[in-house]
Short mmCIF file of C-alpha atoms in Angstrom, two decimals:
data_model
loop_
_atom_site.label_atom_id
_atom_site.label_comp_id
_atom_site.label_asym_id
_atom_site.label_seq_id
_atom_site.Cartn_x
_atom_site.Cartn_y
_atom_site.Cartn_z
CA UNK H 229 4.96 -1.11 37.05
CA UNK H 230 3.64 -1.78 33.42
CA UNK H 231 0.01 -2.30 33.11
CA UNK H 232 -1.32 -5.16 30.63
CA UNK H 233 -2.15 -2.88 28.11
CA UNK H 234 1.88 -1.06 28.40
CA UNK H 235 2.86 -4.61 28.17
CA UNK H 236 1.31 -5.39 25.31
CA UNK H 237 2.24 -2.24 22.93
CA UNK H 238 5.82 -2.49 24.13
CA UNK H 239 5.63 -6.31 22.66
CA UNK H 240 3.80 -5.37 19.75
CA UNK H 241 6.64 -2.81 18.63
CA UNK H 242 9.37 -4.72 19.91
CA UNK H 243 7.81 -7.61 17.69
CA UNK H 244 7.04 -5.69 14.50
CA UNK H 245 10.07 -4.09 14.54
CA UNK H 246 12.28 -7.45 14.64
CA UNK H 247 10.46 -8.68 11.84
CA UNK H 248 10.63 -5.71 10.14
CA UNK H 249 14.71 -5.94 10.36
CA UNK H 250 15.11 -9.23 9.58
CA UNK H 251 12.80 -9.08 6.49
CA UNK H 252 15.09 -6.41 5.09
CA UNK H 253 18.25 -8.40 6.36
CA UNK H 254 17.05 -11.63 4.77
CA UNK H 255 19.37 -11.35 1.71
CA UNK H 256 22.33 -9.66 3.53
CA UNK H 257 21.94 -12.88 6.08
CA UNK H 258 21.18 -15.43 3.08
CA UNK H 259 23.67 -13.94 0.09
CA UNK H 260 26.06 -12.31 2.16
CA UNK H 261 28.83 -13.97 0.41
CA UNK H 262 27.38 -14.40 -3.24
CA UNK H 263 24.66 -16.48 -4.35
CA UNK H 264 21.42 -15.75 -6.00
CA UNK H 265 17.42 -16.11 -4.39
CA UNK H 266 15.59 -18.90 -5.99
CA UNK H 267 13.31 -17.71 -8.54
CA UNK H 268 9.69 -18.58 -7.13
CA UNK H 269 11.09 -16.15 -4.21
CA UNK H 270 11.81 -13.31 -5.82
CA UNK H 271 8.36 -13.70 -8.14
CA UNK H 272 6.37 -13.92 -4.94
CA UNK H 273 8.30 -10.96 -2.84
CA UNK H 274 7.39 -8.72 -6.55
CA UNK H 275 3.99 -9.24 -6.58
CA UNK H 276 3.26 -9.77 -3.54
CA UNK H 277 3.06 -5.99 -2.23
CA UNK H 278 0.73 -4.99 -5.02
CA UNK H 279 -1.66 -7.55 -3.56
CA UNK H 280 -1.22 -7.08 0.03
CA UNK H 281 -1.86 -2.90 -0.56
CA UNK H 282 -5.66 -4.18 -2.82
CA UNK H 283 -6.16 -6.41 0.33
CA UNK H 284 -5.49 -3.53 2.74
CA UNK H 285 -7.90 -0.86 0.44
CA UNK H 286 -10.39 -3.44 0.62
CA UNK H 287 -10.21 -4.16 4.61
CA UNK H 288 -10.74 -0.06 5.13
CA UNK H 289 -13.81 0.01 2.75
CA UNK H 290 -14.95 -3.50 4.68
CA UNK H 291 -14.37 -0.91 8.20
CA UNK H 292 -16.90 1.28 7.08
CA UNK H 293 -19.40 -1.18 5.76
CA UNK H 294 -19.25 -2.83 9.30
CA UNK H 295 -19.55 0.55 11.32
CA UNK H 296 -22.87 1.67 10.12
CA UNK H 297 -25.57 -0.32 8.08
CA UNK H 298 -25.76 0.46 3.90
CA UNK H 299 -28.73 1.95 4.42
CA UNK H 300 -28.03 4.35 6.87
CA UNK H 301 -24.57 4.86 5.08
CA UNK H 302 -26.30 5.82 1.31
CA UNK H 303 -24.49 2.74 0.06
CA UNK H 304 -20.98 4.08 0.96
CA UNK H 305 -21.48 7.10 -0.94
CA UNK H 306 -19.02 9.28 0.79
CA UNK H 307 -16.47 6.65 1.07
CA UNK H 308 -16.41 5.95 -2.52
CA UNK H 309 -16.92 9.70 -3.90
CA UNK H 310 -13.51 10.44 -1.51
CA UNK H 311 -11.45 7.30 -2.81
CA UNK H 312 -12.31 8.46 -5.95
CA UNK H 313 -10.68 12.20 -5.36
CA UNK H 314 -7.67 9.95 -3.37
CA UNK H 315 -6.86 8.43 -6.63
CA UNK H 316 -7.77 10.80 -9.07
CA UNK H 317 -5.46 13.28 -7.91
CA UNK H 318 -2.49 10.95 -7.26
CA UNK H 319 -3.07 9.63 -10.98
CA UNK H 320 -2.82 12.83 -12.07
CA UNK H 321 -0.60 15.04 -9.84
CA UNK H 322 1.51 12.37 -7.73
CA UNK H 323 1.84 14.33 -4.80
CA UNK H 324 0.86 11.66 -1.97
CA UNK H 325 0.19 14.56 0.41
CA UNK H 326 -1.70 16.26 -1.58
CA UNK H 327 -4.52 13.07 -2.76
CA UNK H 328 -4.35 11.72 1.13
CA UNK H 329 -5.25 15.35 2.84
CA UNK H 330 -7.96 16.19 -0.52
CA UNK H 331 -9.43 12.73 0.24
CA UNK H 332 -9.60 13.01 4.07
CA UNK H 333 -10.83 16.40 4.20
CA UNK H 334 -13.72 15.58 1.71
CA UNK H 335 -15.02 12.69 3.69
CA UNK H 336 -15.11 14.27 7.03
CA UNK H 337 -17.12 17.11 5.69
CA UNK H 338 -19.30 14.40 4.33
CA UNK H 339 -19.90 12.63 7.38
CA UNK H 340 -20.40 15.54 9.61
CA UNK O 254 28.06 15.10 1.83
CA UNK O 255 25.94 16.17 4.36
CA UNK O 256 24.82 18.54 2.09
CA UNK O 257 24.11 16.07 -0.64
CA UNK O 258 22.31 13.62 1.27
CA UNK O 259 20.30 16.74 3.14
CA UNK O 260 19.70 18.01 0.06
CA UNK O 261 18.18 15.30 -1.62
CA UNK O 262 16.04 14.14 1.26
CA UNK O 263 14.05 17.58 0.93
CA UNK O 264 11.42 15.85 -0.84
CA UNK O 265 11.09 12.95 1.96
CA UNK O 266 10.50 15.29 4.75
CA UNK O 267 7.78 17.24 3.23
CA UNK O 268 6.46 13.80 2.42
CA UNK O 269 7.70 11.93 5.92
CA UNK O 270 6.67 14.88 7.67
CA UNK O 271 2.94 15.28 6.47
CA UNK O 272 2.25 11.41 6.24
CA UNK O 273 3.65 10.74 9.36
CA UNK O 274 1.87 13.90 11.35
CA UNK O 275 -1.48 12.30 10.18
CA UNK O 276 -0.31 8.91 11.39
CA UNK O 277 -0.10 10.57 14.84
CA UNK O 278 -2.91 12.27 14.61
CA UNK O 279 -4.59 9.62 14.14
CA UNK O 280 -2.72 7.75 17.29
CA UNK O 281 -3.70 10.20 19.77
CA UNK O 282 -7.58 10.55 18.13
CA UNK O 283 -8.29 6.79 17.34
CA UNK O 284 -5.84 4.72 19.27
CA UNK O 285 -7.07 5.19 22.80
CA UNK O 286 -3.86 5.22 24.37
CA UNK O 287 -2.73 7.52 27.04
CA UNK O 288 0.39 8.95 25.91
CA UNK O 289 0.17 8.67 22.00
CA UNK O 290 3.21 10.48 21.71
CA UNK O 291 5.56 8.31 23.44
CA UNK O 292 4.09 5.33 21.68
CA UNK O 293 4.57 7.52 18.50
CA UNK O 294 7.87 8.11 19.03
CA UNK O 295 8.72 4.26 20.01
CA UNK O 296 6.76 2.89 17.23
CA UNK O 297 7.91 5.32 14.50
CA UNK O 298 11.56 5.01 15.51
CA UNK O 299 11.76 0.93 15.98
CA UNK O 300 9.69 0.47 12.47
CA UNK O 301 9.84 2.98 9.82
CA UNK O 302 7.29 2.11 7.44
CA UNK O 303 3.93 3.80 6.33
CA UNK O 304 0.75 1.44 6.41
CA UNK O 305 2.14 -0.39 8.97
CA UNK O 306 2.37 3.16 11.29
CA UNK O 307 -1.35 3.46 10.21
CA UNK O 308 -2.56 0.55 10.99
CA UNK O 309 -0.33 0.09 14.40
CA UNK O 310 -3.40 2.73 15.37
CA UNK O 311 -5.81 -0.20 14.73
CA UNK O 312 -3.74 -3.11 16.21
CA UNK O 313 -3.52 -0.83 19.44
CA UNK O 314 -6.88 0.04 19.51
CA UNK O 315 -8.05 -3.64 19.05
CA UNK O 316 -5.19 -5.30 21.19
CA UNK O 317 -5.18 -7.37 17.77
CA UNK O 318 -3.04 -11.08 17.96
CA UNK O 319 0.06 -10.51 17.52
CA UNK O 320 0.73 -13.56 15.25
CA UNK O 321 -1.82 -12.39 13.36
CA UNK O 322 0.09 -8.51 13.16
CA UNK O 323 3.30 -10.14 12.02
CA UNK O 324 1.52 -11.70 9.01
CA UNK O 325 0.16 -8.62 7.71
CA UNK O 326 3.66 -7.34 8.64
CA UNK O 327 5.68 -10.41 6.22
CA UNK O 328 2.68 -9.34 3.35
CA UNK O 329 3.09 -5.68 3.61
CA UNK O 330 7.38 -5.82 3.90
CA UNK O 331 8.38 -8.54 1.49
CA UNK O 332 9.55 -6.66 -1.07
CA UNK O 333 11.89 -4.93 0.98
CA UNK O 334 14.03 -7.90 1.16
CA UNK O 335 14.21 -7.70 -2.53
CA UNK O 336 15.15 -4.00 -1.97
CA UNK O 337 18.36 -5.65 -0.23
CA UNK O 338 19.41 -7.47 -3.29
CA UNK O 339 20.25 -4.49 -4.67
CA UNK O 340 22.16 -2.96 -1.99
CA UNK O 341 24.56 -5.97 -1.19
CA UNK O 342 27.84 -4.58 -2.97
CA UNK O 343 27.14 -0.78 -1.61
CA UNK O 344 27.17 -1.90 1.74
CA UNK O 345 29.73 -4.68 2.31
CA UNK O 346 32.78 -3.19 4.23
CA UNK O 347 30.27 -1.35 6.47
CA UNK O 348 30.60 -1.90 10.46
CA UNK O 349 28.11 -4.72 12.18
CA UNK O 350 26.34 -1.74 13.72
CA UNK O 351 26.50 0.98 11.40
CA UNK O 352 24.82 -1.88 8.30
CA UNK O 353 22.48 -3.14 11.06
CA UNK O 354 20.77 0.72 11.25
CA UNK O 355 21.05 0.94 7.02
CA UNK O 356 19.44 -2.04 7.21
CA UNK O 357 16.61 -0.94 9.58
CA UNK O 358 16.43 2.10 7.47
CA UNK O 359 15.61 0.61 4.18
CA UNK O 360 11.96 2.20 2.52
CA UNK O 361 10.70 2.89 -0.33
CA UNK O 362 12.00 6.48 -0.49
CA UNK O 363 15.82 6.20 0.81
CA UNK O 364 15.92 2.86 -1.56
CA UNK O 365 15.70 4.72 -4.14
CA UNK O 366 17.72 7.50 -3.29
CA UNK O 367 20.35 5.06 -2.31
CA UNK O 368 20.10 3.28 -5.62
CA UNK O 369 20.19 6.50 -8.08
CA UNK O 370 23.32 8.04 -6.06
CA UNK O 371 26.60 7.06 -8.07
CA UNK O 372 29.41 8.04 -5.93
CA UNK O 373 32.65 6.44 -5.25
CA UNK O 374 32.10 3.17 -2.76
CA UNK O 375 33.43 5.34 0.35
CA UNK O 376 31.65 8.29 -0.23
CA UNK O 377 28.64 6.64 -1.03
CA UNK O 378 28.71 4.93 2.50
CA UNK O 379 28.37 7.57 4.24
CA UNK O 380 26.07 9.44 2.02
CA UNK O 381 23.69 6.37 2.53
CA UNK O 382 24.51 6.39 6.28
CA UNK O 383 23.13 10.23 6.37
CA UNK O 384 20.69 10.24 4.18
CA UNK O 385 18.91 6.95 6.43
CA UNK O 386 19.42 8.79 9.37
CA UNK O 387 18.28 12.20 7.74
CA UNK O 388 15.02 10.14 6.81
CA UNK O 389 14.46 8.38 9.81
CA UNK O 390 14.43 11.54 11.80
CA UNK O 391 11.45 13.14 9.36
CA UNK O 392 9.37 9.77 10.42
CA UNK O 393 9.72 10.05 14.03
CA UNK O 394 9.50 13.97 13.87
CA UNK O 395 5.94 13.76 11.93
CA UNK O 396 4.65 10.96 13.86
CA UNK O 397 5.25 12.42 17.32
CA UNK O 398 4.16 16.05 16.02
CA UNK O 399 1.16 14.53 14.83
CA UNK O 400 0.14 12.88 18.32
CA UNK O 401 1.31 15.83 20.30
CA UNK O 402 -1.30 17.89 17.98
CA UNK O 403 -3.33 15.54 18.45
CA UNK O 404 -4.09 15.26 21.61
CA UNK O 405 -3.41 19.15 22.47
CA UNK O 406 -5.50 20.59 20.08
CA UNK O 407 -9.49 19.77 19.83
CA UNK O 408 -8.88 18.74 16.09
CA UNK O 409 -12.21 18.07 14.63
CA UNK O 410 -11.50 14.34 14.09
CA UNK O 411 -14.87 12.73 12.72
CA UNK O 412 -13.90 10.84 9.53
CA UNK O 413 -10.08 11.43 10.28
CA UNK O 414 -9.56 7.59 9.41
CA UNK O 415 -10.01 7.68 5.76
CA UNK O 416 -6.64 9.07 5.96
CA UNK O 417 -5.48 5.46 6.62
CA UNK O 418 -7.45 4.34 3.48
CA UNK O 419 -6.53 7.45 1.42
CA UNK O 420 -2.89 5.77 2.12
CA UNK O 421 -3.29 2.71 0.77
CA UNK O 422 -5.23 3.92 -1.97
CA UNK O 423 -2.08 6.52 -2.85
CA UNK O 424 -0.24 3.29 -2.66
CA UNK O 425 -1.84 1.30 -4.82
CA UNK O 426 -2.22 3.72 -7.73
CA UNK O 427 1.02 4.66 -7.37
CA UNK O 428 2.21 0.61 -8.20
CA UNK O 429 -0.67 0.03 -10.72
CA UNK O 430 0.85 2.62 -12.98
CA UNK O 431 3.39 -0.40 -13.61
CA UNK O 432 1.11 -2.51 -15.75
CA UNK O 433 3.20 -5.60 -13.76
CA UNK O 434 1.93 -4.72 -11.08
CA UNK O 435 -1.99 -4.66 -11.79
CA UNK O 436 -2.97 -8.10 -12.24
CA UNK O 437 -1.48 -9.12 -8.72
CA UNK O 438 -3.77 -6.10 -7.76
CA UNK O 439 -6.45 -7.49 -8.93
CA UNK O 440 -5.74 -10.92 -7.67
CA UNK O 441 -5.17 -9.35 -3.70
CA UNK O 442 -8.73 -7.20 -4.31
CA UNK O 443 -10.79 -10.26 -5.47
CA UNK O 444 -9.06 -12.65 -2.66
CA UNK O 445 -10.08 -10.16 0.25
CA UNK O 446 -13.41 -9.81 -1.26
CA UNK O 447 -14.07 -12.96 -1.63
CA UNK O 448 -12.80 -13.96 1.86
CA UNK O 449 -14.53 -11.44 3.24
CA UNK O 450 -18.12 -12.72 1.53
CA UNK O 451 -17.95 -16.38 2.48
CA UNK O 452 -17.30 -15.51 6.33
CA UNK O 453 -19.51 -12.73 6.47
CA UNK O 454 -22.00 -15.12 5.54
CA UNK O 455 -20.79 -17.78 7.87
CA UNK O 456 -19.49 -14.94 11.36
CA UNK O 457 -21.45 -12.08 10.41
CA UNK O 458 -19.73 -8.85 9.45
CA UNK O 459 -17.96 -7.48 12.14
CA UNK O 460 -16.13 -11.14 13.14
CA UNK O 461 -15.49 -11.45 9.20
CA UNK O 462 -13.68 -8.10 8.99
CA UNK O 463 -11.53 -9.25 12.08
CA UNK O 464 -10.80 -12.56 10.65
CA UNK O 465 -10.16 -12.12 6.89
CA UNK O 466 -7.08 -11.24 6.72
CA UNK O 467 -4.95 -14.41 7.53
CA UNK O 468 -7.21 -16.84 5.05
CA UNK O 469 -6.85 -13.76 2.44
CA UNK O 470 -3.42 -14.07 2.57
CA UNK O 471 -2.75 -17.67 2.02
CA UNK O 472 -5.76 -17.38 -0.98
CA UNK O 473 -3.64 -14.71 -2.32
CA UNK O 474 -0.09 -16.50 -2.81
CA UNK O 475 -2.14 -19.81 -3.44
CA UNK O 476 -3.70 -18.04 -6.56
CA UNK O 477 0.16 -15.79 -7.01
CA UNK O 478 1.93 -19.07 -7.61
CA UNK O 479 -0.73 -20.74 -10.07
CA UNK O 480 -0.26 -17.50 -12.02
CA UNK O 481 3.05 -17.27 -11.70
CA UNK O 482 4.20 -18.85 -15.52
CA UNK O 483 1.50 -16.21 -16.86
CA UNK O 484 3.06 -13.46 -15.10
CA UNK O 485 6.23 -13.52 -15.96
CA UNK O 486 5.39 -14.24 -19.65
CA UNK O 487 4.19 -10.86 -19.36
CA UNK O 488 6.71 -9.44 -17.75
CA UNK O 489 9.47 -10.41 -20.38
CA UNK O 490 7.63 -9.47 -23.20
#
């Protein structure tokens, strides 16, 4: 039958993905029949993406500080110099594609 | 309108498909699991959604808490509920079933899509009904291409994670061109860092990066709300 680690994958999708449903059926659920969201809820569901995405940019760079000491790294050189290309290009040419496979490309030839 | 809703979602697939094949590249390089593209399938089909498909690779990898996962998940996803608001009046009259899958099917992409078409109510059901579907098929077909690839071909995969962070940072400079948008930036950037400084100092590195983001998160709408009055000053003006 299912191993632990089976188990575990198969809850962690089934999990994720019920949250993810109900957080896009909260205001079919909630204002189904009229109504309007309180304001604070609204403010916080705005801005609260912008945030979460810094957070998340900040918990990759964190990854790579952890994996190998600054020293040995040249201070995150590589990581920097291809998050740099990442969002110069999208600034300038907005093709997500495009930025993610420049900046990929450019930091594994760095690290090999 | 098949043809209208397959014709507009052009632009998704070459964006689904691409994202999502480096997703499951990334599954079958990083995420130690023995058949990456059945999980890549599952995963893409049951939640379609970008960072969290990147870091699922992570989660797996790190058999990470799964109360912990469904945070990140609320943080990430919120604004898709606002994404709803919007959408109330096009799909009343729809079947349980057939409003449960829009509903599923809600991102960023077939919002909008959803949003710009102006058809009659009717027809714009079911252009909304294939157009979600149409989209939904480019995620799982990317993902599951990318982690068959993956695993079949000896891809030279050192350094194939900045792709995850080369996502987010598309992301974010994508929302900071809306000035609205930059000082919550700001505020999410300076929480994690700071978060991440006090328990580095107090776990070490390596716990702090495994820990930070659950106290980040509460920091971060702690210091949303106080700046909430600001904000929206800003925002009407």
């Amino acid at each position: 039958m299912m191993d632990g680690k089976t188990m575990y994958i198969v809850s962690l999708i089934v999990s994720v993905g019920i949250l993810s449903w109900l957080i896009r059926a909260l205001p079919f659920l909630l204002f189904g029949r009229g109504g309007e969201p309180p304001k604070v809820v609204s403010y916080v569901g705005r801005v609260l993406s912008p945030a979460a995405i810094a957070m998340l940019s900040v918990y990759c760079f964190a990854g790579y500080a952890c994996a190998r000491p600054p020293a040995e790294n040249l201070w995150g050189l590589a990581e920097i110099a291809s998050g740099i290309l990442t969002v110069a290009l999208q600034w300038k040419w907005r093709s997500p594609p495009l930025s993610i496979a420049a900046g990929t490309i450019l930091y594994m030839m760095l690290v090999r | 309108m098949f043809r209208k809703a397959f014709s507009d979602s052009v632009p998704v697939m070459a964006g689904y498909g691409t994202m999502g094949f480096a997703a499951g590249v990334l599954l079958s390089v990083n995420g130690g699991v023995s058949m990456p593209a059945l999980w890549g399938a599952f995963s893409s089909g049951t939640f379609i959604s970008g960072p969290l498909q990147y870091l699922f690779v992570d989660w797996v990898r790190t058999s990470a808490s799964i109360g912990g996962v469904l945070f990140v998940v609320l943080c990430v996803n919120l604004r898709y509920s606002l994404y709803g608001l919007s959408l109330l009046d096009t799909f009343k009259g729809v079947g349980f079933w057939t409003r449960t899958y829009l509903i599923a099917g809600i991102t960023d992409e077939t919002y909008a899509l959803e949003v710009a078409c102006d058809l009659p109510p009717e027809r714009k059901r079911r252009y909304c009904l294939f157009l979600t579907a149409l989209d939904h098929m480019y995620w799982i077909i990317g993902v599951t291409a990318g982690a068959l690839a993956g695993a079949a071909l000896p891809v030279p995969s050192k350094g194939i994670d900045f792709a995850m962070t080369s996502l987010f940072l598309v992301i974010l400079t994508e929302q900071c061109r809306e000035r609205a948008n930059r000082l919550p930036a700001i505020i999410g950037g300076v929480s994690v860092i700071a978060v991440f400084a006090v328990l580095a100092l107090i776990l070490g590195m390596d716990k702090a990066r495994a820990e930070m983001l659950i106290p980040t998160m509460m920091l971060m709408v702690t210091v949303l709300l106080a700046f909430r009055r600001r904000m929206e000053k800003g925002a009407a003006r």
